[in-house]
Every structure is written in structure tokens, then in C-alpha cells.
Amino acid sequence: VIFPDDEFKVKWDFAMMALILYSALSVPFRLAFDAEAVGAMWLVEVAVSLCFVVDLFINFNLAFQPPGSDDWVTNRSAIATRYCCKGTFIIDAPSSVPVELIELLFVADTGNSSSLRVLRGLRLCRLFRLLKLLKIEVYIARLEEELDINMRPFRVVSLIVKLLFFAHLFGCGWKGVSALDAVDDGEARTWLSTAPFDATETAEQYLLAFNWALSTLTGASALVKPVSSVEVWYSTAGCIVGALSFGYIIGEIGSLLATLDKQSAMVDEKIDSVREYLRWRQVPRRPHRKRASTPG
């Protein structure tokens, strides 16, 4: 049985936070741009999947404290019941499936249409790893607690990072909808046909997709335009989501800047109160000075 305040568990949580962020960036990119991991990167992907499986078993052996009690529950049956019924098992289970290892059973038989459909379905199962993002705030709070740091001054940076990350996800989806394009004169037309340059490389296509997503979220003008009906619908939904998210971020930044330095705000408030009292009492701004008498 592992206790939450064990040194191993603390280090493991920090490692899991890094792996969750890596998966949140890599999974949408690999699915949308059909950039499968090969060589050493495939081994990295397998290692990440196995770490998620290990994390699942750790949670089945993690002691907990009942509400209002100082005693630790170490009974594995009670731990498993709590984890499955009241814990994050519904998030951890689907996101811990080792898809890369299961794919090995179907890669050798890609000539079979049924195996190819199963393989594509398995690759889509990687999206379940994005469910781990629901736990990222818990890991950040754990990081703040263990390192004894105040994350408030970094909230502006955090909001900017969240905006860029959301643009990354939205841009990958923008590339994904191009597979559902309209066909005109026997040729598939997508938003890539409106690009100012011939984007044939994956990096160039990602740059255009990210530019479109960030421009849509912030209300700027994008370099590419929707062509098919599916892209128009996706773009319309992006404008709605972008207006809501950008307004939320601006509001958060405004409230953060207003409360960033509470001590300074309190001092300014007290000074304003003193000035108001002095004006009410009609105290002169400068005291009268007596002139020194000239002798003789």
C-alpha cells in the first residue's frame, strides 16, 4: 500500500503530469496529420502507455483518509471500491489502454479490410488519453504544495499557455476535418487549396492549421479559409468557441491584474481613505509657515 505523501508518490505524480502534457500535445497531432511514431519515438509512446498502466495499478493500492478522519484506510478492497465508485477510475481506465502494443496484432495484416478498420479504430482510441487532462489541475496543486510556491504570479503565463494549447487542439481538428472535404471536378478541395504557399510538408500544414486556430480564437484574420461545408461548420463553431474563450481569458487577466498585489491595493485604499478624511476636515495641503522676524 502506498501513501499519498510518500516521496515515491510525489515524484511519480510529477512524472505523470509531464506525460499527460506530452500525450495531450502528441496524440491530436499524430491522428490529424497521420504522423505515426517510428523508431525511438515509437518506444517512447509505448513507455508512456505502460506508465499509464502502472499508474492505474498504483491507484488501486493508494491509501486514503475518509472525510473527517485522521486514520488511513489501507484495506485494498476498500481502496479499490472507493477508486472505482468515487475516484477517477472512469478516466484512468480508458486512457491507460496500451494501444501501441495492441496495434502490433493488426499491423501485419493491413491487407485485410476488417483489420484495417480495427487498426483505424484503435488509433482513434488514443483520444481517450486526453481525459487525463481532467486531472492536470490536481497535479498542479500538488506541485504548488510540495514546492511551496505561489502560482498566482504565473496565472497570466498559464492563461497564455492554455490559449496556445487550445489553439493546438483546435488546429489539429481543423486538419482532421479536411478528410471530410468536398470533391470538385474529381479533385478534393480543402482549406489547404487557399494557402498562400504550397504546403506539402507536415510542418507547413501544421503551421497553417495553428495559424487558423489562433486567428479564429483571437478574432484575427487567418491565412486560410474554409472551402467545404464541413469546414464551414467547423469554422463557425470555432468562432463561437473563440469568442467565449477569448472573453473568458481577457476577464481572467483583468481580475488577476487587479488582485496581483494585494498588499499594494490595501495600502492604496488606506491612503485614499486618509486623503478623503483630510478633504472632509479641510486640512490645507501645505502647512502655514511662520516667517522668521528680521532682527533690528
Coordinates of N, CA, C and O in Angstrom, one line a residue, residues 175-293:
K175 N -7.2 20.3 -39.3 CA -6.6 19.4 -40.3 C -7.4 18.1 -40.4 O -7.5 17.6 -41.5
G176 N -8.0 17.7 -39.3 CA -8.8 16.4 -39.3 C -10.0 16.5 -40.2 O -10.4 15.6 -40.9
V177 N -10.7 17.7 -40.2 CA -11.9 17.8 -40.9 C -11.6 17.9 -42.4 O -12.6 17.7 -43.2
S178 N -10.4 18.1 -42.8 CA -10.1 18.2 -44.3 C -10.3 16.8 -44.9 O -10.4 16.7 -46.1
A179 N -10.3 15.7 -44.1 CA -10.6 14.4 -44.6 C -12.0 14.3 -45.1 O -12.4 13.4 -45.9
L180 N -12.9 15.1 -44.6 CA -14.3 15.1 -44.9 C -14.6 16.3 -45.9 O -15.6 17.0 -45.8
D181 N -13.7 16.4 -46.9 CA -13.8 17.6 -47.8 C -14.8 17.4 -48.9 O -15.4 16.3 -49.1
A182 N -15.0 18.5 -49.6 CA -15.9 18.4 -50.8 C -15.1 18.1 -52.0 O -13.9 18.4 -52.1
V183 N -15.7 17.4 -52.9 CA -15.0 17.0 -54.1 C -15.5 17.8 -55.3 O -16.7 17.8 -55.6
D184 N -14.6 18.4 -56.0 CA -15.0 19.3 -57.1 C -14.1 18.9 -58.3 O -12.9 18.9 -58.3
D185 N -14.8 18.5 -59.4 CA -14.1 18.1 -60.7 C -13.1 16.9 -60.5 O -12.0 16.9 -61.0
G186 N -13.5 16.0 -59.6 CA -12.6 14.9 -59.4 C -11.5 15.1 -58.4 O -10.7 14.2 -58.2
E187 N -11.3 16.3 -58.0 CA -10.2 16.6 -57.1 C -10.8 17.1 -55.7 O -11.7 17.9 -55.7
A188 N -10.1 16.7 -54.7 CA -10.5 17.0 -53.3 C -10.0 18.5 -53.1 O -8.9 18.8 -53.2
R189 N -11.0 19.3 -52.6 CA -10.6 20.7 -52.3 C -10.8 20.9 -50.8 O -11.8 20.6 -50.2
T190 N -9.7 21.4 -50.2 CA -9.8 21.6 -48.7 C -9.2 23.0 -48.5 O -8.9 23.8 -49.4
W191 N -9.1 23.4 -47.2 CA -8.6 24.7 -46.9 C -7.2 24.9 -47.3 O -6.7 26.0 -47.4
L192 N -6.5 23.8 -47.5 CA -5.1 23.8 -48.0 C -5.0 24.5 -49.4 O -3.9 25.0 -49.7
S193 N -6.1 24.4 -50.2 CA -6.0 25.0 -51.5 C -6.1 26.5 -51.4 O -5.8 27.2 -52.4
T194 N -6.4 27.1 -50.3 CA -6.4 28.5 -50.2 C -5.2 29.1 -49.5 O -5.1 30.3 -49.2
A195 N -4.2 28.2 -49.2 CA -3.0 28.7 -48.6 C -2.2 29.6 -49.5 O -2.2 29.4 -50.7
P196 N -1.5 30.5 -48.9 CA -0.6 31.5 -49.7 C 0.6 30.8 -50.3 O 1.3 31.4 -51.2
F197 N 0.9 29.6 -49.9 CA 2.0 28.8 -50.5 C 1.7 27.4 -50.5 O 0.7 26.9 -49.9
D198 N 2.4 26.6 -51.3 CA 2.1 25.2 -51.5 C 2.6 24.4 -50.3 O 3.8 24.1 -50.1
A199 N 1.7 24.1 -49.3 CA 2.1 23.4 -48.1 C 2.1 21.9 -48.3 O 1.0 21.3 -48.2
T200 N 3.2 21.3 -48.6 CA 3.3 19.9 -48.8 C 3.9 19.2 -47.6 O 3.6 18.0 -47.4
E201 N 4.7 19.8 -46.8 CA 5.3 19.2 -45.7 C 4.3 19.3 -44.5 O 3.5 20.2 -44.4
T202 N 4.5 18.3 -43.6 CA 3.6 18.2 -42.4 C 3.8 19.5 -41.5 O 2.9 20.0 -41.0
A203 N 5.1 19.9 -41.4 CA 5.3 21.1 -40.5 C 4.7 22.3 -41.1 O 4.1 23.2 -40.4
E204 N 4.6 22.5 -42.4 CA 4.0 23.6 -43.1 C 2.5 23.6 -42.9 O 1.8 24.6 -42.6
Q205 N 1.9 22.4 -43.0 CA 0.5 22.2 -42.8 C 0.1 22.5 -41.4 O -1.0 23.1 -41.1
Y206 N 0.9 22.0 -40.4 CA 0.6 22.3 -39.0 C 0.7 23.8 -38.7 O -0.1 24.4 -38.0
L207 N 1.7 24.5 -39.3 CA 1.8 25.9 -39.1 C 0.6 26.7 -39.6 O 0.0 27.6 -38.9
L208 N 0.0 26.3 -40.8 CA -1.2 26.9 -41.3 C -2.4 26.6 -40.4 O -3.2 27.5 -40.2
A209 N -2.5 25.4 -40.0 CA -3.6 25.0 -39.1 C -3.6 25.7 -37.8 O -4.6 26.2 -37.3
F210 N -2.4 25.8 -37.2 CA -2.2 26.5 -35.9 C -2.5 28.0 -36.1 O -3.2 28.6 -35.2
N211 N -2.1 28.6 -37.2 CA -2.4 30.0 -37.5 C -3.9 30.2 -37.6 O -4.4 31.2 -37.1
W212 N -4.6 29.3 -38.3 CA -6.0 29.4 -38.4 C -6.7 29.4 -37.1 O -7.6 30.2 -36.8
A213 N -6.3 28.4 -36.3 CA -6.9 28.2 -35.0 C -6.7 29.4 -34.1 O -7.6 29.9 -33.4
L214 N -5.5 29.9 -34.0 CA -5.2 31.0 -33.1 C -5.8 32.3 -33.6 O -6.3 33.1 -32.8
S215 N -5.9 32.5 -34.9 CA -6.6 33.6 -35.5 C -8.1 33.6 -35.2 O -8.7 34.6 -34.9
T216 N -8.7 32.4 -35.3 CA -10.1 32.2 -35.1 C -10.4 32.5 -33.6 O -11.4 33.2 -33.3
L217 N -9.6 32.0 -32.7 CA -9.8 32.2 -31.3 C -9.6 33.6 -30.8 O -10.3 34.1 -29.9
T218 N -8.8 34.4 -31.5 CA -8.5 35.7 -31.1 C -9.2 36.8 -32.0 O -9.1 38.0 -31.7
G219 N -9.9 36.3 -33.0 CA -10.6 37.3 -33.9 C -9.8 37.9 -34.9 O -10.2 38.9 -35.6
A220 N -8.6 37.4 -35.2 CA -7.7 37.9 -36.2 C -8.0 37.3 -37.6 O -8.9 36.4 -37.7
S221 N -7.4 37.8 -38.6 CA -7.6 37.2 -40.0 C -6.6 36.1 -40.2 O -5.4 36.2 -40.0
A222 N -7.1 34.9 -40.6 CA -6.3 33.7 -40.9 C -5.8 33.7 -42.3 O -6.3 34.4 -43.2
L223 N -4.7 32.9 -42.5 CA -4.1 32.8 -43.8 C -4.9 31.9 -44.7 O -4.7 31.9 -46.0
V224 N -5.7 31.0 -44.2 CA -6.5 30.1 -45.0 C -8.0 30.2 -44.7 O -8.4 30.8 -43.6
K225 N -8.8 29.8 -45.6 CA -10.3 29.9 -45.5 C -11.0 28.6 -45.6 O -10.4 27.7 -46.4
P226 N -12.1 28.4 -45.1 CA -12.9 27.1 -45.3 C -13.4 27.0 -46.7 O -13.8 28.0 -47.3
V227 N -13.4 25.8 -47.2 CA -13.8 25.5 -48.6 C -15.1 24.7 -48.6 O -16.1 25.0 -49.2
S228 N -15.0 23.5 -47.9 CA -16.2 22.6 -47.9 C -17.2 23.0 -46.9 O -16.9 23.8 -46.0
S229 N -18.4 22.3 -46.9 CA -19.4 22.6 -46.0 C -19.0 22.2 -44.6 O -19.3 22.9 -43.6
V230 N -18.3 21.1 -44.5 CA -17.8 20.6 -43.2 C -16.9 21.6 -42.5 O -17.0 21.9 -41.3
E231 N -16.0 22.1 -43.3 CA -15.0 23.1 -42.8 C -15.8 24.4 -42.4 O -15.4 25.1 -41.5
V232 N -16.8 24.8 -43.2 CA -17.6 26.0 -42.8 C -18.2 25.8 -41.4 O -18.2 26.7 -40.6
W233 N -18.8 24.6 -41.2 CA -19.5 24.4 -39.9 C -18.4 24.4 -38.8 O -18.7 24.9 -37.7
Y234 N -17.3 23.7 -39.1 CA -16.3 23.7 -38.1 C -15.7 25.1 -37.8 O -15.5 25.5 -36.6
S235 N -15.6 25.9 -38.8 CA -15.1 27.3 -38.6 C -16.1 28.1 -37.8 O -15.8 28.9 -37.0
T236 N -17.4 27.9 -38.1 CA -18.5 28.6 -37.4 C -18.4 28.3 -35.9 O -18.5 29.2 -35.0
A237 N -18.3 27.0 -35.6 CA -18.2 26.6 -34.2 C -17.0 27.1 -33.6 O -17.0 27.5 -32.4
G238 N -15.9 27.2 -34.4 CA -14.7 27.8 -33.8 C -14.8 29.3 -33.5 O -14.3 29.7 -32.5
C239 N -15.6 30.0 -34.3 CA -15.8 31.4 -34.0 C -16.6 31.6 -32.7 O -16.3 32.5 -31.9
I240 N -17.6 30.7 -32.5 CA -18.4 30.8 -31.2 C -17.5 30.5 -30.0 O -17.5 31.2 -29.0
V241 N -16.8 29.4 -30.1 CA -15.9 28.9 -29.0 C -14.8 30.0 -28.8 O -14.5 30.3 -27.6
G242 N -14.3 30.5 -29.9 CA -13.2 31.5 -29.7 C -13.7 32.8 -29.0 O -13.0 33.3 -28.2
A243 N -14.9 33.2 -29.4 CA -15.5 34.4 -28.7 C -15.6 34.2 -27.2 O -15.3 35.1 -26.4
L244 N -16.1 33.0 -26.8 CA -16.3 32.7 -25.4 C -15.0 32.6 -24.7 O -14.8 33.1 -23.6
S245 N -14.1 31.8 -25.3 CA -12.8 31.5 -24.6 C -12.0 32.8 -24.5 O -11.3 33.1 -23.5
F246 N -11.9 33.6 -25.6 CA -11.1 34.8 -25.6 C -11.7 35.8 -24.6 O -10.9 36.5 -23.8
G247 N -13.0 35.9 -24.5 CA -13.6 36.8 -23.5 C -13.3 36.3 -22.1 O -13.1 37.2 -21.2
Y248 N -13.3 35.0 -21.9 CA -13.0 34.5 -20.5 C -11.6 34.8 -20.2 O -11.3 35.2 -19.0
I249 N -10.7 34.6 -21.1 CA -9.2 34.9 -20.8 C -9.0 36.4 -20.5 O -8.3 36.7 -19.6
I250 N -9.6 37.2 -21.3 CA -9.4 38.7 -21.0 C -10.0 39.0 -19.7 O -9.4 39.8 -18.9
G251 N -11.2 38.5 -19.3 CA -11.7 38.7 -18.0 C -10.8 38.2 -16.9 O -10.6 38.9 -15.8
E252 N -10.2 37.0 -17.1 CA -9.3 36.4 -16.1 C -8.1 37.3 -15.9 O -7.6 37.5 -14.8
I253 N -7.5 37.8 -17.0 CA -6.3 38.6 -16.9 C -6.7 39.9 -16.2 O -5.9 40.4 -15.4
G254 N -7.8 40.5 -16.5 CA -8.2 41.7 -15.8 C -8.4 41.6 -14.3 O -7.9 42.4 -13.5
S255 N -9.1 40.5 -13.9 CA -9.2 40.2 -12.5 C -7.9 39.9 -11.8 O -7.7 40.2 -10.7
L256 N -7.0 39.2 -12.6 CA -5.7 38.8 -12.0 C -4.9 40.1 -11.8 O -4.3 40.2 -10.7
L257 N -4.8 41.0 -12.7 CA -4.0 42.2 -12.6 C -4.6 43.1 -11.5 O -3.8 43.8 -10.8
A258 N -5.9 43.0 -11.2 CA -6.5 43.8 -10.2 C -6.1 43.3 -8.8 O -6.1 44.1 -7.8
T259 N -5.9 42.0 -8.7 CA -5.6 41.4 -7.4 C -4.2 40.8 -7.3 O -3.9 40.0 -6.4
L260 N -3.3 41.1 -8.2 CA -2.0 40.5 -8.2 C -1.2 40.9 -7.0 O -0.5 40.1 -6.4
D261 N -1.3 42.2 -6.6 CA -0.5 42.7 -5.4 C -1.5 43.2 -4.4 O -1.9 44.4 -4.4
K262 N -2.0 42.3 -3.5 CA -3.0 42.7 -2.6 C -2.5 43.7 -1.6 O -3.2 44.6 -1.1
Q263 N -1.2 43.6 -1.2 CA -0.6 44.5 -0.2 C -0.6 45.9 -0.8 O -1.0 46.9 -0.1
S264 N -0.2 46.1 -2.0 CA -0.2 47.4 -2.6 C -1.7 47.9 -2.7 O -1.9 49.1 -2.5
A265 N -2.6 47.1 -3.1 CA -4.0 47.5 -3.1 C -4.5 48.0 -1.8 O -5.3 49.0 -1.7
M266 N -4.2 47.3 -0.7 CA -4.6 47.7 0.6 C -4.0 49.0 1.0 O -4.7 49.9 1.6
V267 N -2.7 49.2 0.7 CA -2.1 50.5 1.0 C -2.7 51.6 0.3 O -3.0 52.7 0.8
D268 N -3.0 51.4 -1.0 CA -3.6 52.5 -1.8 C -5.0 52.8 -1.3 O -5.4 54.0 -1.2
E269 N -5.7 51.8 -0.8 CA -7.1 52.0 -0.3 C -7.0 52.8 1.0 O -7.8 53.7 1.2
K270 N -6.0 52.5 1.9 CA -5.9 53.3 3.1 C -5.4 54.7 2.8 O -5.9 55.7 3.5
I271 N -4.6 54.9 1.9 CA -4.1 56.3 1.5 C -5.3 57.1 1.0 O -5.5 58.3 1.3
D272 N -6.2 56.4 0.2 CA -7.4 57.1 -0.3 C -8.3 57.5 0.8 O -8.9 58.6 0.8
S273 N -8.4 56.7 1.8 CA -9.3 57.0 3.0 C -8.7 58.1 3.8 O -9.5 59.0 4.2
V274 N -7.4 58.2 3.9 CA -6.8 59.3 4.7 C -7.0 60.6 3.9 O -7.3 61.7 4.5
R275 N -6.8 60.6 2.6 CA -7.0 61.8 1.8 C -8.4 62.2 1.8 O -8.7 63.5 1.9
E276 N -9.4 61.3 1.8 CA -10.8 61.7 1.9 C -11.1 62.3 3.2 O -11.8 63.3 3.3
Y277 N -10.5 61.8 4.3 CA -10.7 62.4 5.6 C -10.1 63.8 5.7 O -10.7 64.7 6.3
L278 N -8.9 64.0 5.1 CA -8.3 65.3 5.2 C -9.1 66.3 4.4 O -9.2 67.5 4.8
R279 N -9.7 65.9 3.2 CA -10.5 66.8 2.5 C -11.8 67.2 3.3 O -12.3 68.3 3.3
W280 N -12.3 66.2 4.0 CA -13.5 66.4 4.8 C -13.2 67.4 5.9 O -14.0 68.3 6.3
R281 N -12.1 67.3 6.5 CA -11.7 68.2 7.6 C -11.1 69.5 7.1 O -10.7 70.4 7.9
Q282 N -11.0 69.6 5.8 CA -10.5 70.9 5.2 C -9.1 71.2 5.7 O -8.7 72.3 6.0
V283 N -8.3 70.2 5.8 CA -6.9 70.4 6.2 C -6.1 70.9 5.0 O -6.2 70.3 3.9
P284 N -5.4 72.0 5.1 CA -4.6 72.5 3.9 C -3.6 71.5 3.5 O -3.0 70.7 4.2
R285 N -3.3 71.6 2.2 CA -2.4 70.6 1.6 C -1.0 70.9 2.1 O -0.2 70.0 2.3
R286 N -0.7 72.2 2.4 CA 0.7 72.6 2.9 C 0.5 73.4 4.2 O -0.3 74.3 4.2
P287 N 1.2 73.1 5.2 CA 1.0 73.8 6.5 C 1.5 75.2 6.3 O 2.5 75.5 5.6
H288 N 0.9 76.2 7.1 CA 1.4 77.6 7.0 C 2.7 77.7 7.8 O 2.8 77.2 8.9
R289 N 3.6 78.4 7.3 CA 4.9 78.5 7.9 C 5.1 80.0 8.4 O 4.7 80.9 7.7
K290 N 5.5 80.1 9.6 CA 5.8 81.5 10.1 C 7.1 82.0 9.6 O 8.1 81.3 9.6
R291 N 7.0 83.3 9.2 CA 8.3 83.9 8.7 C 9.1 84.3 9.9 O 8.6 84.8 10.8
A292 N 10.3 84.0 9.7 CA 11.3 84.4 10.8 C 11.5 85.9 10.8 O 11.6 86.6 9.7
S293 N 11.3 86.5 12.0 CA 11.4 88.0 12.1 C 12.9 88.4 11.9 O 13.8 87.8 12.3

